[in-house]
mmCIF file of C-alpha atoms in Angstrom:
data_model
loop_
_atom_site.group_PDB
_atom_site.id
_atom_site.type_symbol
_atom_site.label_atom_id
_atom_site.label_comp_id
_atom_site.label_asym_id
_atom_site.label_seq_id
_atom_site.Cartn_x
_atom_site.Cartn_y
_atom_site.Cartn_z
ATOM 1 C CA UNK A 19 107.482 31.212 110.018
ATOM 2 C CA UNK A 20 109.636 29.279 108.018
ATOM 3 C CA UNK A 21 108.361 25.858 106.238
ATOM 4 C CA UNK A 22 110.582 23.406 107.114
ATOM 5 C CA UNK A 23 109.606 21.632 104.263
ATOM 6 C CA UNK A 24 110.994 24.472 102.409
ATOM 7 C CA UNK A 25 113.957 24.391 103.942
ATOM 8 C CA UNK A 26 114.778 21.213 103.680
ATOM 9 C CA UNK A 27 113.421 21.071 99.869
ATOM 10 C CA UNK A 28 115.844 24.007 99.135
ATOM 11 C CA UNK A 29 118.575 21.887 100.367
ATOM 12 C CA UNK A 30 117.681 19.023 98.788
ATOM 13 C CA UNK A 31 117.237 21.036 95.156
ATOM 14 C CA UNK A 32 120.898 22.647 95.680
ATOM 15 C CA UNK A 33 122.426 19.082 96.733
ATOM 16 C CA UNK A 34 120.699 17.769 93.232
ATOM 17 C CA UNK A 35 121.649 20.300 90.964
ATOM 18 C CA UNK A 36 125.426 20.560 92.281
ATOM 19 C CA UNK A 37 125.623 17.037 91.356
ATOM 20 C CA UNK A 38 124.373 17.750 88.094
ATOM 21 C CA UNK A 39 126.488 20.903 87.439
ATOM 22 C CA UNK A 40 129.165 18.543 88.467
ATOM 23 C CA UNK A 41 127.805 15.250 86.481
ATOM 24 C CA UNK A 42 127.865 18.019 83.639
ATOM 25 C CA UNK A 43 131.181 19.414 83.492
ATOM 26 C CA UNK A 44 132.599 16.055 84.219
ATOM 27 C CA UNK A 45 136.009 14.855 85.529
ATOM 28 C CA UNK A 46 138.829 16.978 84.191
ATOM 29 C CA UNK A 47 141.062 16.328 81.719
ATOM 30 C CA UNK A 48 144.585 15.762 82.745
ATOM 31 C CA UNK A 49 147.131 18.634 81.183
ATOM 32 C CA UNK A 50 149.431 17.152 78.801
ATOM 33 C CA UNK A 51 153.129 18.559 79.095
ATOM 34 C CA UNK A 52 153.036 20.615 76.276
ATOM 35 C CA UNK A 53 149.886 22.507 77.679
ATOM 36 C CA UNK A 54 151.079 22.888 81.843
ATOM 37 C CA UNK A 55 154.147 24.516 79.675
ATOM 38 C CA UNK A 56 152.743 26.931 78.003
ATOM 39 C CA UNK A 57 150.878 27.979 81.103
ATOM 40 C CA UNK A 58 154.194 28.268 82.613
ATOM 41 C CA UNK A 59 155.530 30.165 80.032
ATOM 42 C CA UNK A 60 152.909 32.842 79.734
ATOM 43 C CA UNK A 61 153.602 34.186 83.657
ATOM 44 C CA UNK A 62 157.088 34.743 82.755
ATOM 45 C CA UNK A 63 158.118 38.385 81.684
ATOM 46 C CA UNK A 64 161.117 37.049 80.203
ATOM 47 C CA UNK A 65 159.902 34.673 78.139
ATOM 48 C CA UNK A 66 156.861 37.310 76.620
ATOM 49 C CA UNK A 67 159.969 39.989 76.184
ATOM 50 C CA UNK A 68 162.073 37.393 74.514
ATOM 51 C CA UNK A 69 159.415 36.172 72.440
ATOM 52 C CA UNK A 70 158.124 39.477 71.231
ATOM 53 C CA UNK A 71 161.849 40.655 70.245
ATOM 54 C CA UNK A 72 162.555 37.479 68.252
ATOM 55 C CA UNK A 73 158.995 37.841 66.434
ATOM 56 C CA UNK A 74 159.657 41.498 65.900
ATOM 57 C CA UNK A 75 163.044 40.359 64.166
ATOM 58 C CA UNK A 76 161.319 37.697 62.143
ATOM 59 C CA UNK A 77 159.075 40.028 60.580
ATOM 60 C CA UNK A 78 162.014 42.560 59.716
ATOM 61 C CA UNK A 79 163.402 39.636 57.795
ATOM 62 C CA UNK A 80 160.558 38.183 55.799
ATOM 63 C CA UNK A 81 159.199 41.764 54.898
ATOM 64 C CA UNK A 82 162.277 44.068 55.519
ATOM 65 C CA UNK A 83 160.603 47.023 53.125
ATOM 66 C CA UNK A 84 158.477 47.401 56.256
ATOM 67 C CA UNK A 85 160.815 49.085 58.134
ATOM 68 C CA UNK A 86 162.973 50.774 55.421
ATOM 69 C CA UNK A 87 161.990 53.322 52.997
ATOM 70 C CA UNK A 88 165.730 52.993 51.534
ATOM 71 C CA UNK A 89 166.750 49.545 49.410
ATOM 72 C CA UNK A 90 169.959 47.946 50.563
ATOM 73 C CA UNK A 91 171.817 48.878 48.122
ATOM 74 C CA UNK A 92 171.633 52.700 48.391
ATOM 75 C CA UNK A 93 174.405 54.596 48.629
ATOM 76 C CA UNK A 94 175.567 58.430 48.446
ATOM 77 C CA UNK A 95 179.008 59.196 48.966
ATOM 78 C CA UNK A 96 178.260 62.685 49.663
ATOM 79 C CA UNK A 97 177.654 61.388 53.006
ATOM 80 C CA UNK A 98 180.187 58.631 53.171
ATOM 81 C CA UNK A 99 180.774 57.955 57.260
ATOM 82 C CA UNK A 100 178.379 60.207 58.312
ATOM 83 C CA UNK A 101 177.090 59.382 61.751
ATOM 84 C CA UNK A 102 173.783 58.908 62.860
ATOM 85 C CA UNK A 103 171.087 61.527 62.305
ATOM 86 C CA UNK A 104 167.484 62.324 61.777
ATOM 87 C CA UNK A 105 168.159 61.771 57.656
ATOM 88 C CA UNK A 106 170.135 57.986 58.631
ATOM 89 C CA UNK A 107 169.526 56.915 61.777
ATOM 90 C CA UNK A 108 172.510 54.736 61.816
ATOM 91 C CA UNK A 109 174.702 56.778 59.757
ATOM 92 C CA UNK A 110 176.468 55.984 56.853
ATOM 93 C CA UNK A 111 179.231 53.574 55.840
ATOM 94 C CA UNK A 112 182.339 54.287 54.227
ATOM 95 C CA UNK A 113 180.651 53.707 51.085
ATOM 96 C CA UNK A 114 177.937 56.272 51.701
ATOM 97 C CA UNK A 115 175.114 53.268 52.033
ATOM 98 C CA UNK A 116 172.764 53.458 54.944
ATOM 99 C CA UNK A 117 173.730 51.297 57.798
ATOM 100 C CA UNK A 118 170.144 51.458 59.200
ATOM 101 C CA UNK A 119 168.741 49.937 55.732
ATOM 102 C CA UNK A 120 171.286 47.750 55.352
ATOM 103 C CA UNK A 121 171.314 46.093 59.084
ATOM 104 C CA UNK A 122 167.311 45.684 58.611
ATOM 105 C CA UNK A 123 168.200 43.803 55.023
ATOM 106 C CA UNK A 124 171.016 41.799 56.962
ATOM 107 C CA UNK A 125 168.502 40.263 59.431
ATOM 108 C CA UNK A 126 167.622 37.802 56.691
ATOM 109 C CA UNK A 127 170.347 36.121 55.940
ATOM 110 C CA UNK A 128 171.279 35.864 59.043
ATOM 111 C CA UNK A 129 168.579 34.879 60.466
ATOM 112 C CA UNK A 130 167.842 32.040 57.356
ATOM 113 C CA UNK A 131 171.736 30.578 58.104
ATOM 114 C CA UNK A 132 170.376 30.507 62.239
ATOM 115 C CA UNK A 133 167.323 28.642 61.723
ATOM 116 C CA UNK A 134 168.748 26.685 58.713
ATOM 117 C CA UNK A 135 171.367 25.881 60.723
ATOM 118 C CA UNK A 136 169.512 24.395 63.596
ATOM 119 C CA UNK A 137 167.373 22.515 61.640
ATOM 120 C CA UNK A 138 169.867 20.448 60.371
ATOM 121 C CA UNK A 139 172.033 20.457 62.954
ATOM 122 C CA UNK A 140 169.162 18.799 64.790
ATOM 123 C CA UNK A 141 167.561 16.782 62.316
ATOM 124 C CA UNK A 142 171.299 15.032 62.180
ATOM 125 C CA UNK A 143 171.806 14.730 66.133
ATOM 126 C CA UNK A 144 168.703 13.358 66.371
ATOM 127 C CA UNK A 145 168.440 10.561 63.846
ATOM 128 C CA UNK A 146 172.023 9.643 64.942
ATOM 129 C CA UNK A 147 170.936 9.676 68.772
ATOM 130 C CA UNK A 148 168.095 7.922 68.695
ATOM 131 C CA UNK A 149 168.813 4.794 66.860
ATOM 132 C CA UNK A 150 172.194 4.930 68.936
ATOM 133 C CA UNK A 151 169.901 4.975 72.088
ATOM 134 C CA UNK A 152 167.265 2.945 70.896
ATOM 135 C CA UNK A 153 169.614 -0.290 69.574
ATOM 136 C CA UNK A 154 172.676 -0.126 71.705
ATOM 137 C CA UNK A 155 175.307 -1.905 72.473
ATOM 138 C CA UNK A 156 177.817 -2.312 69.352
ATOM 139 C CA UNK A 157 175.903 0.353 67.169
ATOM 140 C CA UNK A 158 175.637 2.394 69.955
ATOM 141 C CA UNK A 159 179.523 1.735 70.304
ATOM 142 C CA UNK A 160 179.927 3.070 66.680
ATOM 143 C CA UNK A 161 177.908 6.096 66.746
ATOM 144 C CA UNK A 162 178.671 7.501 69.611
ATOM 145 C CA UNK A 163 182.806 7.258 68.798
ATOM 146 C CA UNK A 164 181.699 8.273 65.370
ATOM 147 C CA UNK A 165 180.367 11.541 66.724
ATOM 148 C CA UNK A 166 183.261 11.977 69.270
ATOM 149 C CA UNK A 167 185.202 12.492 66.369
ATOM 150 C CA UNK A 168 183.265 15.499 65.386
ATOM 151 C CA UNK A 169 182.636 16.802 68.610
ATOM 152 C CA UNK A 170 186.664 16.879 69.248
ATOM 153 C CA UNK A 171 187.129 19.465 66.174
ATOM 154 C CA UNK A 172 187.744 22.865 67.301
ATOM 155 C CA UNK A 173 184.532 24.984 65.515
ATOM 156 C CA UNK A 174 186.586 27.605 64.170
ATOM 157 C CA UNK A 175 189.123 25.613 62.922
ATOM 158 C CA UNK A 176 187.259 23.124 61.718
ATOM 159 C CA UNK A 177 184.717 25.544 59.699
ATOM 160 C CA UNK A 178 188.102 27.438 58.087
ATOM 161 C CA UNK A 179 189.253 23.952 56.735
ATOM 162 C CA UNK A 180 185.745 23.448 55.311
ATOM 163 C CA UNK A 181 184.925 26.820 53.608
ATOM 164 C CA UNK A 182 188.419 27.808 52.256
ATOM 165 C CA UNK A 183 188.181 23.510 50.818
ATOM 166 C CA UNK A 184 184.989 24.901 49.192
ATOM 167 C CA UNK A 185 185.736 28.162 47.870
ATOM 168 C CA UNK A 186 189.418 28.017 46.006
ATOM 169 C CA UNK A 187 191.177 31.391 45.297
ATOM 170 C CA UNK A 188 189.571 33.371 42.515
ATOM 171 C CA UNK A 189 186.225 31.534 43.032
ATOM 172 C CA UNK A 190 183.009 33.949 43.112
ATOM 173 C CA UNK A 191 180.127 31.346 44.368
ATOM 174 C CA UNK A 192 176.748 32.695 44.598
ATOM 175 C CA UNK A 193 174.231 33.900 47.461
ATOM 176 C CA UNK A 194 172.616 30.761 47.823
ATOM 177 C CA UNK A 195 176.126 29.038 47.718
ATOM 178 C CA UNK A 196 177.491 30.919 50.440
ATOM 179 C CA UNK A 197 174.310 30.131 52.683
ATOM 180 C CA UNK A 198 174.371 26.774 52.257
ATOM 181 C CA UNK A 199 177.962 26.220 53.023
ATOM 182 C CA UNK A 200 177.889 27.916 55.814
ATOM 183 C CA UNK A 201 174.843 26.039 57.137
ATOM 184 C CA UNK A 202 176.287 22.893 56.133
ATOM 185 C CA UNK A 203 180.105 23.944 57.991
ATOM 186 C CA UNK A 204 177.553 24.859 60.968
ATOM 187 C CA UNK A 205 175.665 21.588 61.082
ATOM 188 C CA UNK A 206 178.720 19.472 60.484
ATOM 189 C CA UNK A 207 180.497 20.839 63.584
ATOM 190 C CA UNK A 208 177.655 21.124 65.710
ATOM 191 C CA UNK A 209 175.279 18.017 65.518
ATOM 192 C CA UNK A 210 177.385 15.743 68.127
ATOM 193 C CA UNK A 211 175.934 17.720 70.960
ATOM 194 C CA UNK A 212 172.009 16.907 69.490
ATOM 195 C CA UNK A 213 172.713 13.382 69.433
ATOM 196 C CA UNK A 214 174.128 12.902 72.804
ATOM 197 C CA UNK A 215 171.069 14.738 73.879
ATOM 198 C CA UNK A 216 168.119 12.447 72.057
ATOM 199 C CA UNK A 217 170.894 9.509 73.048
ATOM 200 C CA UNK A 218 170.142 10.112 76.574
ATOM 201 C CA UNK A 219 166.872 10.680 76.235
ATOM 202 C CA UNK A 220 166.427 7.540 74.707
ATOM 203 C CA UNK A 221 168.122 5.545 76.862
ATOM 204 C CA UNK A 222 165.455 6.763 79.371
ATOM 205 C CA UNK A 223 162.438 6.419 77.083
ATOM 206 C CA UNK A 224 162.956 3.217 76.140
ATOM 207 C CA UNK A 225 162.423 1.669 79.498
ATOM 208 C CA UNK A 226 159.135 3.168 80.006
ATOM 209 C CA UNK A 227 156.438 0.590 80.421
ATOM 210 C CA UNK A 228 154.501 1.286 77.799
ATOM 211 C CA UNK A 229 157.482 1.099 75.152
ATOM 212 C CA UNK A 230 158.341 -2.614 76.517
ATOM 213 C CA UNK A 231 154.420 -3.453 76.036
ATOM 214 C CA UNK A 232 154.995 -2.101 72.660
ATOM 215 C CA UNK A 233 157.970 -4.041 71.642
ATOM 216 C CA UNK A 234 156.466 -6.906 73.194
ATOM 217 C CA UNK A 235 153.658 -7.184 71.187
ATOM 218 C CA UNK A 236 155.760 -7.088 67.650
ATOM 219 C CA UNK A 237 155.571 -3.222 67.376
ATOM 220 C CA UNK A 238 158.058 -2.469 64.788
ATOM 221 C CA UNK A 239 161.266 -0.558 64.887
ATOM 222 C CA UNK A 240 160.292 2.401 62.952
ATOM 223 C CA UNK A 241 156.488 2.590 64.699
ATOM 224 C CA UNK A 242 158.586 2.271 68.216
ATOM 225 C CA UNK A 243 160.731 5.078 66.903
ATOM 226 C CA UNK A 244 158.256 7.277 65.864
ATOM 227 C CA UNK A 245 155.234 6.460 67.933
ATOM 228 C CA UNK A 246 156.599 5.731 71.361
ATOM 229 C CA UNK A 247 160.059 7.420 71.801
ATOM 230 C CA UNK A 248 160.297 10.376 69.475
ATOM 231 C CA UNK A 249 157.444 12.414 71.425
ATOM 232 C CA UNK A 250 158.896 11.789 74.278
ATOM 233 C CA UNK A 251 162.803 12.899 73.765
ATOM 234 C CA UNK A 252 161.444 16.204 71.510
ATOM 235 C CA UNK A 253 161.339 18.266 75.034
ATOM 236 C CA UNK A 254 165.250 18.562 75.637
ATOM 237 C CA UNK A 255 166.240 18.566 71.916
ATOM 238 C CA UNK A 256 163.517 21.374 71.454
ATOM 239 C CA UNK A 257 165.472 23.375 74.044
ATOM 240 C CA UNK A 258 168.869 22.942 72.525
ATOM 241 C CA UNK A 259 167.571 23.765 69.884
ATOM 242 C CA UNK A 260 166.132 27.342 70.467
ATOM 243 C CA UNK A 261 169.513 27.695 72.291
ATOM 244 C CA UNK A 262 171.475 27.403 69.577
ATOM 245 C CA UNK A 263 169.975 28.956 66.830
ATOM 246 C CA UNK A 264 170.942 32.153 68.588
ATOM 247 C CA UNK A 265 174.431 30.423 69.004
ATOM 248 C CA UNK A 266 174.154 29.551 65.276
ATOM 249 C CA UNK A 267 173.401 33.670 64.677
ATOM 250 C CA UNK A 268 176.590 34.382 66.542
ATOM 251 C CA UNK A 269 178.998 31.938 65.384
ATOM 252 C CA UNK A 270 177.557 33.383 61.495
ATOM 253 C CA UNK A 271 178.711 36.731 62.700
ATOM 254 C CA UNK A 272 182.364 35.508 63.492
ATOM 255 C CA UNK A 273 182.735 33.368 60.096
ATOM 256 C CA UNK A 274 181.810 36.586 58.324
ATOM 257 C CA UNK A 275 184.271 38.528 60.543
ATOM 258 C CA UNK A 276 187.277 36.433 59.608
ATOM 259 C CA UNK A 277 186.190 36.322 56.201
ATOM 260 C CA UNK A 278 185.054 32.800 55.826
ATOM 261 C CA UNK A 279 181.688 32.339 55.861
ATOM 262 C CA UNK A 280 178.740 34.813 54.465
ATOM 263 C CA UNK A 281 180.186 37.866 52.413
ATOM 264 C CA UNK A 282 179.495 39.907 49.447
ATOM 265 C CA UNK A 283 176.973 39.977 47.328
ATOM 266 C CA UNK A 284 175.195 38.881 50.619
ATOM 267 C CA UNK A 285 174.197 41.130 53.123
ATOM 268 C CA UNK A 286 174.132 39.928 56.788
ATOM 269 C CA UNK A 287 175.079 41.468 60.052
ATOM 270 C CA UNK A 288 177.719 39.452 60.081
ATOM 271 C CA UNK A 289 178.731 40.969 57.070
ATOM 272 C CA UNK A 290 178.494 44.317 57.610
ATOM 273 C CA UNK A 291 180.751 43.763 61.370
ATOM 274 C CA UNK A 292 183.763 42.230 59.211
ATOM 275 C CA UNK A 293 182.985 45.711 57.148
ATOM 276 C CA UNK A 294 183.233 48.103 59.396
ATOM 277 C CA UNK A 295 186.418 46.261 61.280
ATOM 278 C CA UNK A 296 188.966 48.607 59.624
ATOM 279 C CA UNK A 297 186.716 51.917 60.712
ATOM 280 C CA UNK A 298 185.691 51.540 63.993
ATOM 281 C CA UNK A 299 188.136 53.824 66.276
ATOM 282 C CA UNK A 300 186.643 56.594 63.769
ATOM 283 C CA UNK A 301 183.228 55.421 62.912
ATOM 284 C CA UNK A 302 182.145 53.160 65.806
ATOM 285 C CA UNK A 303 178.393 53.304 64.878
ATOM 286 C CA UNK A 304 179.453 51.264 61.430
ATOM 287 C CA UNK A 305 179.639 48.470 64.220
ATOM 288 C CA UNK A 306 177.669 48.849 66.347
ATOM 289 C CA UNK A 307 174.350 48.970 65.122
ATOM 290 C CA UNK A 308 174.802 45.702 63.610
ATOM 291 C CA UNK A 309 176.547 44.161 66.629
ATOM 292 C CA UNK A 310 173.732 45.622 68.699
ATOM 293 C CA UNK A 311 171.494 43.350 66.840
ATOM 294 C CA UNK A 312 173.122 40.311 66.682
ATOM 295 C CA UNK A 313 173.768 40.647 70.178
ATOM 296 C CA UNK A 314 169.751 41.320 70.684
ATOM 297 C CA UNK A 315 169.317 38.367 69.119
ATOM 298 C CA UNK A 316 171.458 35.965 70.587
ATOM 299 C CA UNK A 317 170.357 37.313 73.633
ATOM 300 C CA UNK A 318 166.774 36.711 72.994
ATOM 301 C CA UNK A 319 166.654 33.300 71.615
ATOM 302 C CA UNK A 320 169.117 32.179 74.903
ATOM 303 C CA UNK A 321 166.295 33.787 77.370
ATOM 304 C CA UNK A 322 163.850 31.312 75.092
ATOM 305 C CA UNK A 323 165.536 28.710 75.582
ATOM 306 C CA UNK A 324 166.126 28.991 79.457
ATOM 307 C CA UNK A 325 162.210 29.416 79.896
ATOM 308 C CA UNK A 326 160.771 26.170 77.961
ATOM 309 C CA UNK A 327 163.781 24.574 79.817
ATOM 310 C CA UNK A 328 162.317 25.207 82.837
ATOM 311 C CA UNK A 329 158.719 25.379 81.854
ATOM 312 C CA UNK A 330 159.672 21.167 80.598
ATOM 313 C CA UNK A 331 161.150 20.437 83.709
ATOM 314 C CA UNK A 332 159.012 19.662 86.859
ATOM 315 C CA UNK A 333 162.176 19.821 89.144
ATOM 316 C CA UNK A 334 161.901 23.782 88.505
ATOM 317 C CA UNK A 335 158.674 24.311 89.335
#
């Protein structure tokens, strides 16, 4: 027979040590946003695939030898406009130069005017934004008008009045030159559409509880700013921003292409696609290598953005 004793000891031991196995792990800690988002992100195929293509392209560009025995600048006219083969797997350009080397080499600066691009593009918008947001009223007034203005130029046309200001006739700027003007033309034309977006935001941050406690107890302005409302109105600016640095990528590609923006002695994809313009019912794979990446790209970085857009927002879920 059974002790009851036993028995009941047994039940009594189990009761005491779950409640120290749970005494020992303890309440759990609340997720923060950032961390339920990344769980989010990790179950979703297209976010992985996107992320793994735009990592894959990031490495091409900071160590582009990697993936090309052949230097940029190669070239062999013997096999000028060649198509692709086992020797070239793009082909060749008119110019005899390998448009596989060359469209791994063009991932750089295209890629550098993208993220340099967004960066300030955002940095702008947001500084803008948020004090717009954050004082109101009459400097709100004068902010917000300021960056209708710039949100009412057409890009294109607006970027061809800036670049063609820059660079007179006859003028041979360098690499670095061309980048920065064209990330500068970029960010100029763009940043109205970050602002509105930490403007909103803002205007809903700042009437959180804990940001009226703040100001109520003499918090300063720039310890409101930084401490209260700025981690708070990151989430949708984040998400613009990975958005449009593939937008940034594309609109690089069409400066190039009318002959504006990046060219010569730079290499980008954009580049090589205003190159190849005059030989494409010929030689289509001139183009379309490089417009195969850019659009790879673009593509990429949108699918990034859609997922921590609705990995941040709990009405998707």
């Amino acid at each position: 027979m059974t002790d009851p004793n036993l028995v009941g000891g047994g039940g009594a031991d189990a009761a005491e040590l779950s409640r120290v196995d749970d005494s020992a792990t303890g309440p759990q800690k609340p997720r923060s946003l950032w961390s339920d988002a990344w769980r989010q992100l990790r179950r979703k195929p297209a976010f992985v695939a996107s992320a793994v293509i735009i990592a894959l392209i990031v490495l091409i560009a900071i160590a582009p030898g990697l993936f090309s025995s052949r230097d940029a600048g190669f070239s062999d006219l013997a096999h000028a406009n060649e198509g692709p083969s086992a020797d070239a797997w793009f082909g060749y350009d008119n110019q005899g130069a390998d448009v596989y080397a060359r469209t791994i080499y063009g991932a750089r600066a295209s890629l550098l005017v993208g993220v340099f691009a967004t960066l300030l593009t955002v940095l702008i918008g947001s500084i803008v934004g948020i004090l717009a947001g954050y004082y109101g009223r009459i400097v709100d007034s004068i902010l917000s008008r300021f960056g209708d203005i710039f949100a009412g130029l057409p890009f294109v046309l607006g970027a061809i009045v800036i670049l063609t200001t820059f660079n007179a006739p006859g003028s041979n700027p360098g690499a670095v030159t061309i980048i920065v003007q064209v990330v500068c033309s970029i960010a100029v034309l763009s940043w109205p559409v970050a602002m509105r977006i930490m403007r909103s935001a803002t205007l809903v941050a700042k009437q959180l509880d804990y940001v009226k406690a703040a100001r109520g107890l003499g918090a300063s302005t720039p310890r409101i700013i930084f401490r209260h409302l700025l981690p708070n109105t990151l989430a949708p600016v984040l998400v613009y921003a990975t958005i449009a640095l593939g937008a940034f990528i594309g609109a690089e590609a069409t400066l190039a292409y009318l002959g504006i923006g990046v060219r010569p002695p730079v290499i980008s994809w954009g580049v090589m696609i205003s190159d190849s313009r005059d030989y494409f019912r010929n030689d289509p794979h001139m183009l379309l290598f490089p417009g195969a990446f850019v659009t790879l790209t673009v593509l990429a970085f949108v699918m990034l953005g859609d997922g921590i857009r609705d990995a941040l927002d709990p009405k998707s879920r």
